[in-house]
CSV table of C-alpha atoms and ligand atoms in Angstrom, one decimal:
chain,number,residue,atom,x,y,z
A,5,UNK,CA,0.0,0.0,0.0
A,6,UNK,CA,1.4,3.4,-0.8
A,7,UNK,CA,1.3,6.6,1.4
A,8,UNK,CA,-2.0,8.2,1.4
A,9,UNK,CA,-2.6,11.2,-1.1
A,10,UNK,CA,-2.4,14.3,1.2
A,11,UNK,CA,-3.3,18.0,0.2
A,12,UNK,CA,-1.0,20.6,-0.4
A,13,UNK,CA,-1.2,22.5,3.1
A,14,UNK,CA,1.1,25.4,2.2
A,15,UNK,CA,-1.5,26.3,-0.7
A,16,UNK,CA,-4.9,25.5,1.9
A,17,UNK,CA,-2.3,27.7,4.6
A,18,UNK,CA,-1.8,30.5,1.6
A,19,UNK,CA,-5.6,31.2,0.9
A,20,UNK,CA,-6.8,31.1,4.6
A,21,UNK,CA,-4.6,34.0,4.9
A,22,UNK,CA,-5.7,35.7,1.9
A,23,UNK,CA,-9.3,34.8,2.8
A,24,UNK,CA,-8.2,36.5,6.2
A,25,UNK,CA,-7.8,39.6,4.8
A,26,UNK,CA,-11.3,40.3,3.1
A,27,UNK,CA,-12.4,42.2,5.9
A,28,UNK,CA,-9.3,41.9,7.6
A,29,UNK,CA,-8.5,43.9,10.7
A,30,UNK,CA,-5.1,44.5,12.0
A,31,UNK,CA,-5.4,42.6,15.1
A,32,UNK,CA,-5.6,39.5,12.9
A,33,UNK,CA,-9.9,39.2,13.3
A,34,UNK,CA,-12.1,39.4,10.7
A,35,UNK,CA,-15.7,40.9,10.1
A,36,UNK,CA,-17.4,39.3,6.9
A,37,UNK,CA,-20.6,39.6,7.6
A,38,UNK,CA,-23.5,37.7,5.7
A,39,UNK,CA,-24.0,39.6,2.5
A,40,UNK,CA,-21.5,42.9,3.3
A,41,UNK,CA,-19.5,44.0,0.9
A,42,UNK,CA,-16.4,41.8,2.5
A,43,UNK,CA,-18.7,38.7,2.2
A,44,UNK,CA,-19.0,39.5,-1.8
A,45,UNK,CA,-15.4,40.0,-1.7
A,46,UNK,CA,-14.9,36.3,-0.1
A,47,UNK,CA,-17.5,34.9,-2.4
A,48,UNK,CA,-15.7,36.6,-5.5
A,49,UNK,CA,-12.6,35.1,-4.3
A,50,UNK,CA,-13.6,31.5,-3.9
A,51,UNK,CA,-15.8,31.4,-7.1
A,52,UNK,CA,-12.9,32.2,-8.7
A,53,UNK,CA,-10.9,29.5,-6.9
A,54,UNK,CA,-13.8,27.1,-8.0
A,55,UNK,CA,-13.8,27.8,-11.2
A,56,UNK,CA,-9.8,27.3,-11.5
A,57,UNK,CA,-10.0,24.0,-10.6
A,58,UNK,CA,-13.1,23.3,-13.2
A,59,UNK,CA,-16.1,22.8,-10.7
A,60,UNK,CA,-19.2,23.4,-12.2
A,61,UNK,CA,-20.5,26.3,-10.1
A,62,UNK,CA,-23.7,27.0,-9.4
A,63,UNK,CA,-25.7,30.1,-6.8
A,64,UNK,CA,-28.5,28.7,-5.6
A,65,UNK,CA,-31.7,30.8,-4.8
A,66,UNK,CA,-30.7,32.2,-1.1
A,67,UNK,CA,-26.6,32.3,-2.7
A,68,UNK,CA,-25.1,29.1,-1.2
A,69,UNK,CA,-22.1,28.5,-3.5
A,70,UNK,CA,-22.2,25.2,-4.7
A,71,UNK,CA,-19.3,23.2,-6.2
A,72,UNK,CA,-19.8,20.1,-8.4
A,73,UNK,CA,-17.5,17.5,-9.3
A,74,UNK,CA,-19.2,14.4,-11.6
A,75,UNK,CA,-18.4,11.1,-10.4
A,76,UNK,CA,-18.4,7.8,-12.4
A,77,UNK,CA,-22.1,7.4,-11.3
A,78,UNK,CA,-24.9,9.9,-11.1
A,79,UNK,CA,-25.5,8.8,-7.8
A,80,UNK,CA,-26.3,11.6,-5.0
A,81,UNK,CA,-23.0,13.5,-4.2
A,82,UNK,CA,-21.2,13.8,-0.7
A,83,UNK,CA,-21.0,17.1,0.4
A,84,UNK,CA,-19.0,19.0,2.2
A,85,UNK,CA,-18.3,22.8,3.4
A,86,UNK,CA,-18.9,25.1,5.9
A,87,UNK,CA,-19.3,28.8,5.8
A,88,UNK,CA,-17.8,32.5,4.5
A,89,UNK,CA,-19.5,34.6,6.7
A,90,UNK,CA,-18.1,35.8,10.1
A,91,UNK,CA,-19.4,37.4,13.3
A,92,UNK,CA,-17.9,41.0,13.8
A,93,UNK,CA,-14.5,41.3,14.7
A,94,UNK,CA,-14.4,37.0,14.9
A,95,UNK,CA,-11.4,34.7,14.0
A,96,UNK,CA,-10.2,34.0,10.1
A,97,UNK,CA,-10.9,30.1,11.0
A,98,UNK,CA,-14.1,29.7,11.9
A,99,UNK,CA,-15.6,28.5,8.6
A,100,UNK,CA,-13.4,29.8,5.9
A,101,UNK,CA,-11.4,26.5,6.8
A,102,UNK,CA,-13.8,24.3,6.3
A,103,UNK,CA,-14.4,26.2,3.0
A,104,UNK,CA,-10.9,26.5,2.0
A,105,UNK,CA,-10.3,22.7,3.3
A,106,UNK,CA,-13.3,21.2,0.8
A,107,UNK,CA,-11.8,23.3,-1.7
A,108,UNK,CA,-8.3,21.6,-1.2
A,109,UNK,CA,-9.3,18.2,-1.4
A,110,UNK,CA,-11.1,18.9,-4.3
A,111,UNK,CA,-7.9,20.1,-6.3
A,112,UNK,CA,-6.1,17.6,-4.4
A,113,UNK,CA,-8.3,15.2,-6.6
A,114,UNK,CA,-7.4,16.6,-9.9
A,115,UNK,CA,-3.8,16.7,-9.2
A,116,UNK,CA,-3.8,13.5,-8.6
A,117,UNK,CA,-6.2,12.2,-11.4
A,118,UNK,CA,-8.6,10.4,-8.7
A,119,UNK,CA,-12.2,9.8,-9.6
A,120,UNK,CA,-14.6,9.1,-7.3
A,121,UNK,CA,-17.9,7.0,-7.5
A,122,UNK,CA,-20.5,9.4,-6.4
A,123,UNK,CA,-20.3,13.0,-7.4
A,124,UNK,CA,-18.7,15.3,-4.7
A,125,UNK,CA,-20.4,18.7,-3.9
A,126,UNK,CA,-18.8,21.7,-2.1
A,127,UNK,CA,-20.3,24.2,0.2
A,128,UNK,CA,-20.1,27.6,1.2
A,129,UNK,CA,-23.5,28.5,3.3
A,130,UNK,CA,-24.7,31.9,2.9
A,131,UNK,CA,-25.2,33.5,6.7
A,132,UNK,CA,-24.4,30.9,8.9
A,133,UNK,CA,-23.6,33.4,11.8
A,134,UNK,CA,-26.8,34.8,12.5
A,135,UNK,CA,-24.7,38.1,12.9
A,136,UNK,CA,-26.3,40.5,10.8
A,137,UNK,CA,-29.6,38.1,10.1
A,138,UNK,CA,-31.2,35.6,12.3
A,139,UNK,CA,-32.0,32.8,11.8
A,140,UNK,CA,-28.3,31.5,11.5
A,141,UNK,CA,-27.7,28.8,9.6
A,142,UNK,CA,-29.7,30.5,7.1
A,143,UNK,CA,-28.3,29.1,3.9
A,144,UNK,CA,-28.2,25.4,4.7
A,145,UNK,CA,-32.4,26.0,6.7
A,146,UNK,CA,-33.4,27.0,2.8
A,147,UNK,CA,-31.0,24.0,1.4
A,148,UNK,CA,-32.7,21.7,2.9
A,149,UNK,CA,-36.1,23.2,2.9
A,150,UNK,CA,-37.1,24.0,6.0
A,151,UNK,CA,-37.1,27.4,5.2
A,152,UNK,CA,-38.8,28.8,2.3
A,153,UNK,CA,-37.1,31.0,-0.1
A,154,UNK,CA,-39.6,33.7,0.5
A,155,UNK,CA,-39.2,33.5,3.9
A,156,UNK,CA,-35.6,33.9,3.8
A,157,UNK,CA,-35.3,36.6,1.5
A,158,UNK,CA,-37.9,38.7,3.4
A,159,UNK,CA,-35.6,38.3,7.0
A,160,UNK,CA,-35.1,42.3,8.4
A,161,UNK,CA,-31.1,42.2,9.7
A,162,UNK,CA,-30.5,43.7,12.9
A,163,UNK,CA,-29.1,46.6,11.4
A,164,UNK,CA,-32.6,47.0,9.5
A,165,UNK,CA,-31.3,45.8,5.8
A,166,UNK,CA,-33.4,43.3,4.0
A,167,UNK,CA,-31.5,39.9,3.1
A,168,UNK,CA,-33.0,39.6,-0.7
A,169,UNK,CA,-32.0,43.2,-1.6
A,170,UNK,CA,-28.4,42.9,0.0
A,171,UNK,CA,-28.5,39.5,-2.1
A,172,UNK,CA,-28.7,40.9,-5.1
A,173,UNK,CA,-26.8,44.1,-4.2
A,174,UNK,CA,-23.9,41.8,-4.0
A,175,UNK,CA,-24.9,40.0,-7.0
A,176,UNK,CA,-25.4,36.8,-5.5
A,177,UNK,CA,-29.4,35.8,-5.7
A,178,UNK,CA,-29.0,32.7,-7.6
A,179,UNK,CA,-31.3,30.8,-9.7
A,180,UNK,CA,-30.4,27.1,-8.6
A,181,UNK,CA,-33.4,25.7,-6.8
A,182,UNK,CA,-33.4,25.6,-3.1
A,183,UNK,CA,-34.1,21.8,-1.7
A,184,UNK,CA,-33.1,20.2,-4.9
A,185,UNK,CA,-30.3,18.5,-3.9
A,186,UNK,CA,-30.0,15.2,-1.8
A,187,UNK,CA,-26.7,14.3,-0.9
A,188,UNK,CA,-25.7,10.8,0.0
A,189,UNK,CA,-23.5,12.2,3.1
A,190,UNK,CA,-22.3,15.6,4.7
A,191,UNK,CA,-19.3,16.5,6.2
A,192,UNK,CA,-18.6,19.6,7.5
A,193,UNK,CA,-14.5,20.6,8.7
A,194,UNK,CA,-14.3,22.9,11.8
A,195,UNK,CA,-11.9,24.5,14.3
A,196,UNK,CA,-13.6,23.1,17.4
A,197,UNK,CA,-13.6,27.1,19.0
A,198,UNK,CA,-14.1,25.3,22.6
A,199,UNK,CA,-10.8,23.7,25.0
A,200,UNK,CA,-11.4,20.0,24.8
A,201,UNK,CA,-8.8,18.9,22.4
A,202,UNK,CA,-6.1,21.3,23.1
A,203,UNK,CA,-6.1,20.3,27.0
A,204,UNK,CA,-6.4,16.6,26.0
A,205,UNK,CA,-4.1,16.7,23.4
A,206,UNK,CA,-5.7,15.2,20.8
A,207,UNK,CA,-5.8,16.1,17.5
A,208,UNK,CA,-9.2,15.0,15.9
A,209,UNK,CA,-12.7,15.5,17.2
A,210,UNK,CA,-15.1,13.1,15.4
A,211,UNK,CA,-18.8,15.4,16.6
A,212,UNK,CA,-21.5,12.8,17.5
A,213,UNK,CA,-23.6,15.7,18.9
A,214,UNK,CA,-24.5,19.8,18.5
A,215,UNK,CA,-25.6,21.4,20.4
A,216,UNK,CA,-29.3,22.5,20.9
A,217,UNK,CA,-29.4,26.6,20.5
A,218,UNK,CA,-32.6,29.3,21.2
A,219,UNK,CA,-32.4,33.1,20.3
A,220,UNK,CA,-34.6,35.3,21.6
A,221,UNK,CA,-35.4,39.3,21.2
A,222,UNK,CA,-36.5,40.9,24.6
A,223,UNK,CA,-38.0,44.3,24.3
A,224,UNK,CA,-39.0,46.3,27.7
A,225,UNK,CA,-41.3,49.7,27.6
A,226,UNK,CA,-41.2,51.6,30.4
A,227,UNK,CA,-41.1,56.2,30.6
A,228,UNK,CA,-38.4,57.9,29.6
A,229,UNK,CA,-37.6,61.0,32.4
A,230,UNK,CA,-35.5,62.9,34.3
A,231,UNK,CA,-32.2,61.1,35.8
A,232,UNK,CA,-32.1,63.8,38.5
A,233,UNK,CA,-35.5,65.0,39.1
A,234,UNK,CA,-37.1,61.3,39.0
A,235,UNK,CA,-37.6,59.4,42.4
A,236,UNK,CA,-36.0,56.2,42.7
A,237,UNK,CA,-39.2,54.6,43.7
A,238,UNK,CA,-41.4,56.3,41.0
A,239,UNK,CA,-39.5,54.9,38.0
A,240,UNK,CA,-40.2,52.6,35.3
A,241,UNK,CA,-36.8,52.4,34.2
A,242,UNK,CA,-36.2,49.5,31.4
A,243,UNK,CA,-32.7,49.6,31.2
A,244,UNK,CA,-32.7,48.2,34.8
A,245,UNK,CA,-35.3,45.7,34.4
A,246,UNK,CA,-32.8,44.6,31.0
A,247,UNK,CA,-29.9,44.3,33.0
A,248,UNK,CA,-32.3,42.3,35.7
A,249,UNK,CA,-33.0,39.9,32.8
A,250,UNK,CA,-28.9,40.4,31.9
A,251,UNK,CA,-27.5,39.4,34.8
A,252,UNK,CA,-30.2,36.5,35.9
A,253,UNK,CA,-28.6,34.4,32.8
A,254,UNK,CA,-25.7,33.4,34.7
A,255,UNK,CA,-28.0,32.1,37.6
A,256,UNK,CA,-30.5,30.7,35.5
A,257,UNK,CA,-27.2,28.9,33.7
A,258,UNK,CA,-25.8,27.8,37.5
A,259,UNK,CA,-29.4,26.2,38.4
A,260,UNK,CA,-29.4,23.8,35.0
A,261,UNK,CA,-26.1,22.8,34.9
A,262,UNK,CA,-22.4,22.7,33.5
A,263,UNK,CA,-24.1,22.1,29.9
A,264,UNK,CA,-25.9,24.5,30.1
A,265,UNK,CA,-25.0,28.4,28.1
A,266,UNK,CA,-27.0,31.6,28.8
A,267,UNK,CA,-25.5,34.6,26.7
A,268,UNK,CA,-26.8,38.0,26.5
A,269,UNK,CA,-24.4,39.6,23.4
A,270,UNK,CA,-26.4,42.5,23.0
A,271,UNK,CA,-28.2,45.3,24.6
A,272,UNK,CA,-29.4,48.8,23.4
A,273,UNK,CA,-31.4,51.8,25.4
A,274,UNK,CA,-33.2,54.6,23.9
A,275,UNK,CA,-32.8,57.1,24.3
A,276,UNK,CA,-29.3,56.0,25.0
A,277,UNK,CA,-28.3,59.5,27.0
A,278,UNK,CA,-26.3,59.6,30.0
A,279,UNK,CA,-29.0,61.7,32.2
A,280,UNK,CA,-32.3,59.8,30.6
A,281,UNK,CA,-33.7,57.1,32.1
A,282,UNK,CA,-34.0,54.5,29.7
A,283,UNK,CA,-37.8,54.2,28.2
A,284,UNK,CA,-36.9,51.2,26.1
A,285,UNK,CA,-34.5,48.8,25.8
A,286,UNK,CA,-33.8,46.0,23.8
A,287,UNK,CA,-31.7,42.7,24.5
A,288,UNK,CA,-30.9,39.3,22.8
A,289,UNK,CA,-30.6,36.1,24.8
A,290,UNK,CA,-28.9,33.3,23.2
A,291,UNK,CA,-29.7,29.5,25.3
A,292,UNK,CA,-27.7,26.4,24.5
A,293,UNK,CA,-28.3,23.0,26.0
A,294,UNK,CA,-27.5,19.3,24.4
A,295,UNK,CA,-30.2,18.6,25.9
A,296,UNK,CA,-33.3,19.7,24.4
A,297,UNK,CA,-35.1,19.3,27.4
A,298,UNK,CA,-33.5,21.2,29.7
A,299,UNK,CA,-33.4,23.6,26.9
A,300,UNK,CA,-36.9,23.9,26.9
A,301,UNK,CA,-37.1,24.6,30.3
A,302,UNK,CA,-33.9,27.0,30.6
A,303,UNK,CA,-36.5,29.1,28.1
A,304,UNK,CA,-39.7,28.1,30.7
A,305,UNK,CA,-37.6,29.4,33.4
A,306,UNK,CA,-36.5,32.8,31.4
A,307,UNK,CA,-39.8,33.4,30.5
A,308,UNK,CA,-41.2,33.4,34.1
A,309,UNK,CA,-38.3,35.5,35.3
A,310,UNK,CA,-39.1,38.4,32.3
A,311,UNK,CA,-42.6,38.2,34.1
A,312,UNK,CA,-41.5,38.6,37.1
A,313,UNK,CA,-39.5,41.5,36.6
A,314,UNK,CA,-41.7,43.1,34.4
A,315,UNK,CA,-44.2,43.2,37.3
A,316,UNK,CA,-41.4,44.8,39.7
A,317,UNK,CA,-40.3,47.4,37.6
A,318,UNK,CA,-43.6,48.3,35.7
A,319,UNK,CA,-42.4,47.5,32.8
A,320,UNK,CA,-43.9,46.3,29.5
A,321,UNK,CA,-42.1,42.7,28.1
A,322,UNK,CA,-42.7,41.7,24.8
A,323,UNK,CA,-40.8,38.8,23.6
A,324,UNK,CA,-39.8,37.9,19.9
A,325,UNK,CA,-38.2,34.5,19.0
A,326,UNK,CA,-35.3,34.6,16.5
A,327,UNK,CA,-34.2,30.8,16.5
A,328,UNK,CA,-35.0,27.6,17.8
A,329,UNK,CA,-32.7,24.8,16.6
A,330,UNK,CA,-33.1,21.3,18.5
A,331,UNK,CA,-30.0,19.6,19.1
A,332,UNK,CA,-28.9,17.2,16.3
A,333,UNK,CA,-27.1,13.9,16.4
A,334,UNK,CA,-24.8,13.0,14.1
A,335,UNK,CA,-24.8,9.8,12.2
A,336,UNK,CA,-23.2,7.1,13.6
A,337,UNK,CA,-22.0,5.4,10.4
A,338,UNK,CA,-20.3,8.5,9.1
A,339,UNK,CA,-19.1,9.2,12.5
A,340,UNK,CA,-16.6,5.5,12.2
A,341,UNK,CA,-15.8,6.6,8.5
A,342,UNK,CA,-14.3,10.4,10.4
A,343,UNK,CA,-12.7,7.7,12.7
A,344,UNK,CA,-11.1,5.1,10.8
A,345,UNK,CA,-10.3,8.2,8.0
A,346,UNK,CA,-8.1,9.4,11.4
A,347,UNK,CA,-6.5,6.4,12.4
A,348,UNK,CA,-5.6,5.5,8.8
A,349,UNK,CA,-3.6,9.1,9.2
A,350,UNK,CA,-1.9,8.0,12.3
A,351,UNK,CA,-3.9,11.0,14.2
A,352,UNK,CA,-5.1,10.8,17.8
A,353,UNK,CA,-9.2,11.1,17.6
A,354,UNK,CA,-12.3,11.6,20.3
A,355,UNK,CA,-15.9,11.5,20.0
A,356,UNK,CA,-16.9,15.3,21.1
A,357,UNK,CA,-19.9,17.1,21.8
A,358,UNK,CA,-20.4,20.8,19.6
A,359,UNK,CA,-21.2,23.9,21.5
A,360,UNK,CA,-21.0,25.9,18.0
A,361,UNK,CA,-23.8,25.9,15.6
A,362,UNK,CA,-23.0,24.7,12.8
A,363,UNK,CA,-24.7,23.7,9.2
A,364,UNK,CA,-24.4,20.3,9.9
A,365,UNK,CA,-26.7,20.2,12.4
A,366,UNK,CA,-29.2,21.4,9.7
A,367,UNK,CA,-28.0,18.9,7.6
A,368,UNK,CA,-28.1,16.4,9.6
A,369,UNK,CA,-32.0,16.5,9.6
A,370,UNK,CA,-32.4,15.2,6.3
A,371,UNK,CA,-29.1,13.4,5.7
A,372,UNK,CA,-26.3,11.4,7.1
A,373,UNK,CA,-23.9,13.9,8.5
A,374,UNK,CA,-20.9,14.2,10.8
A,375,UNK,CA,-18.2,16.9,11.5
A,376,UNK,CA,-14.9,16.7,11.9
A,377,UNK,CA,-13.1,19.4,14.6
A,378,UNK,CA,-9.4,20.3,15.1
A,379,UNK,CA,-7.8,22.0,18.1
A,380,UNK,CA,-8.5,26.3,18.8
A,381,UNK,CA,-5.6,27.6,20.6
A,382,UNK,CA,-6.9,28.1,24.4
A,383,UNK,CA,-10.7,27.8,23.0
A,384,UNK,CA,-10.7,31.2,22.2
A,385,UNK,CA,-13.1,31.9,18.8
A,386,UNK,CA,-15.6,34.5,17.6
A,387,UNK,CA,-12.5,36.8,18.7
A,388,UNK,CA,-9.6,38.0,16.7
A,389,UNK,CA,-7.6,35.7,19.0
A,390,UNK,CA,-8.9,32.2,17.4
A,391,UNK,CA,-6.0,30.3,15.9
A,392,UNK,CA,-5.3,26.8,15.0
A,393,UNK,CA,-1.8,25.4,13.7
A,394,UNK,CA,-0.8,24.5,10.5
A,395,UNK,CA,0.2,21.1,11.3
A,396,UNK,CA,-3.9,21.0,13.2
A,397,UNK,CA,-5.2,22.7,10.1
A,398,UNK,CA,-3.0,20.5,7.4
A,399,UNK,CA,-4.1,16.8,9.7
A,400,UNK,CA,-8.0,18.7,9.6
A,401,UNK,CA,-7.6,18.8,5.7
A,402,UNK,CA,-6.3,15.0,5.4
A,403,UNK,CA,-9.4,13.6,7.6
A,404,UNK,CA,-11.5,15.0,5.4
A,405,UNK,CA,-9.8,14.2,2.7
A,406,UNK,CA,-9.8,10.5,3.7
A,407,UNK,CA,-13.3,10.6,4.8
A,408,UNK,CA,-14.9,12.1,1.6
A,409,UNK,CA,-12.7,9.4,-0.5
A,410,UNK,CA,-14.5,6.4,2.1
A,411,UNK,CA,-17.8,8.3,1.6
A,412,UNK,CA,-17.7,8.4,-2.2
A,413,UNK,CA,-15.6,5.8,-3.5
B,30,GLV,C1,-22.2,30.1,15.4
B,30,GLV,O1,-21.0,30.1,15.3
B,30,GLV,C2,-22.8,29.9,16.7
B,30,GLV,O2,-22.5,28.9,17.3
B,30,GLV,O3,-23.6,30.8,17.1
B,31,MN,MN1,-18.6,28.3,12.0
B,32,MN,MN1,-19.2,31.1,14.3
């Protein structure tokens, strides 16, 4: 048996930092938000990678990029990606390697004049961030069809932009149908962005398990006044009774468990002066649990709390959901291929848990899917910190190289 075809890391190494800098900051983070003018600059980028290495290339209706390679057979394809998009001011890993990875292996294939069996399909999810448009995973929800096209074009971002017309400002609305494709298998590439490999020092996470996540919007109305002339006891102040709701996270996160996450990421008063009480405010709530639950009840228990303080400080409480994504397991069978695809490498490999939302879990409704992590320097991602190294990054690429071969051959 000869050595195992590998991809060419210093190329995969040499576009993640090129990749990096489309919205680039100096501190080494990134802000590519879904559908900015950096995300059309990353999406002009890797079209024109794709179309280098002769994919057929196709935009579908809500502008995933989608890669084709034929097989031998017609059969369905095995797909794998991740996503272009970024938080603001996140890491240049988080799902530009999975991109850059899939892209890779595919060239990898060329080069090396390998055919596979079943077609092989590459990925780029539009918005899987939920940064500047909720729901996340927004691309691979209309993929599958669990979210209409109309539906997704119509979303409102938080900065009050509407996702079909910054679609086609960036000239990505696409024409390839959403929910026409069934692939075979998925497998999605990731940094893991959480400690576990790093401290165990391991160097492949095979994800069995994602994690279960629920956004929410929480808008309080109470009278703007005076900050001197107002009595303390008189107000109706709903910045207070948002940073009530704030701070209880932590508690309501303590009662449920060391699995369970409670996030509050944003908050916004108006008017938003220094000697106003606050008349409104505004703040998101982001609930994780593998569990779903205990995720149902983390959200029973928030929900009783907002009450509660709404009551106390005569407030008004309205409460908008933004996403609700049940955990997902993986599939088992694809899972051992991510395995066996490591040990033929000679790599150290767990079973691990994600905290992340990812596409995959998305995918994994419909089809066989499993995801493949690699080690984040001191679990630091969404920051400009997040790094991984290129031997991690170069042994990430490999897996999934092995894997999609076992998958497709
Ligand atoms: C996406 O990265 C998320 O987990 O929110
Ligand atoms: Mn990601
Ligand atoms: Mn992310």
């Amino acid at each position: 048996m000869g050595a195992p075809l590998t991809v060419n890391a210093s190329r995969l190494l040499r576009r993640l930092d090129e990749l990096g800098r489309l919205g680039g900051a100096p501190d080494g983070g990134v802000s590519r938000l879904a559908l900015s003018d950096e995300d059309k600059l990353g999406r002009d980028r890797l079209v024109a990678w794709m179309n280098e290495i002769g994919l057929d290339v196709r935009i579908d209706q809500v502008g995933n990029l989608l890669g084709f390679r034929a097989g031998e057979s017609d059969e369905a394809p095995v797909l794998f990606g991740s996503h272009l998009d970024s938080v603001r001011a996140g890491g240049r890993y988080d799902g530009a390697y999975g991109v850059l990875a899939a892209l890779e292996v595919l060239q990898t294939l060329q080069e090396g004049g390998v055919r596979t069996r079943r077609p092989l399909l590459m990925a780029a999810f539009t918005n899987e961030e939920g940064a500047r448009y909720a729901p996340d995973m927004q691309g691979s929800l209309a993929f599958v069809g669990d979210l209409s096209v109309d539906e997704a074009l119509a979303v409102t971002g938080f900065d009050g932009s509407n996702f079909g017309e910054e679609l086609r400002r960036i000239g990505y609305a696409g024409d390839f149908p959403c929910a026409s494709v069934r692939p075979y298998a998925c497998v999605e590439l990731h940094i893991e962005q959480g400690p576990v490999l790093e401290k165990e020092g391991i160097c492949i996470g095979a994800v069995e398990a994602i994690i279960g996540i629920s956004w929410q919007e929480v808008t309080l109305r109470g009278a703007a006044n005076h900050a001197g002339t107002t009595p303390m006891d008189l107000r109706r102040d709903a910045g207070l009774a948002a940073a009530r709701i704030a701070a209880y996270l932590r508690d309501l996160a303590a009662e449920l468990g060391p699995d369970q996450r409670a996030t509050c990421g944003m908050i916004a008063f108006r008017p938003n002066v220094i000697n106003v009480i606050p008349g409104e405010a505004r703040l998101s709530v982001d609930l994780r649990n593998p569990d779903e639950a205990v995720l149902r009840q983390a959200e029973q228990r928030l929900a009783a709390f907002i009450q509660r303080v709404a009551a106390e400080e005569r407030v008004e409480a309205e409460t908008r959901r933004l996403v609700y994504v049940a955990p997902a397991r993986c599939d088992p069978d694809v899972v051992a291929v991510i395995e066996a695809a490591a040990a033929s490498l000679g790599l150290s490999c767990r079973r691990m848990t994600s905290g992340a939302g990812h596409d995959a879990q998305i995918l994994a409704r419909r089809f066989p899917t499993a995801m493949i992590f690699i080690p984040s320097r001191g679990g630091v991602s969404h920051s400009p910190a997040e790094y991984s190294s290129p031997d991690d990054l170069a042994a990430g690429a490999n897996v999934l190289l092995q894997t999609v071969l076992k998958l497709a051959l």
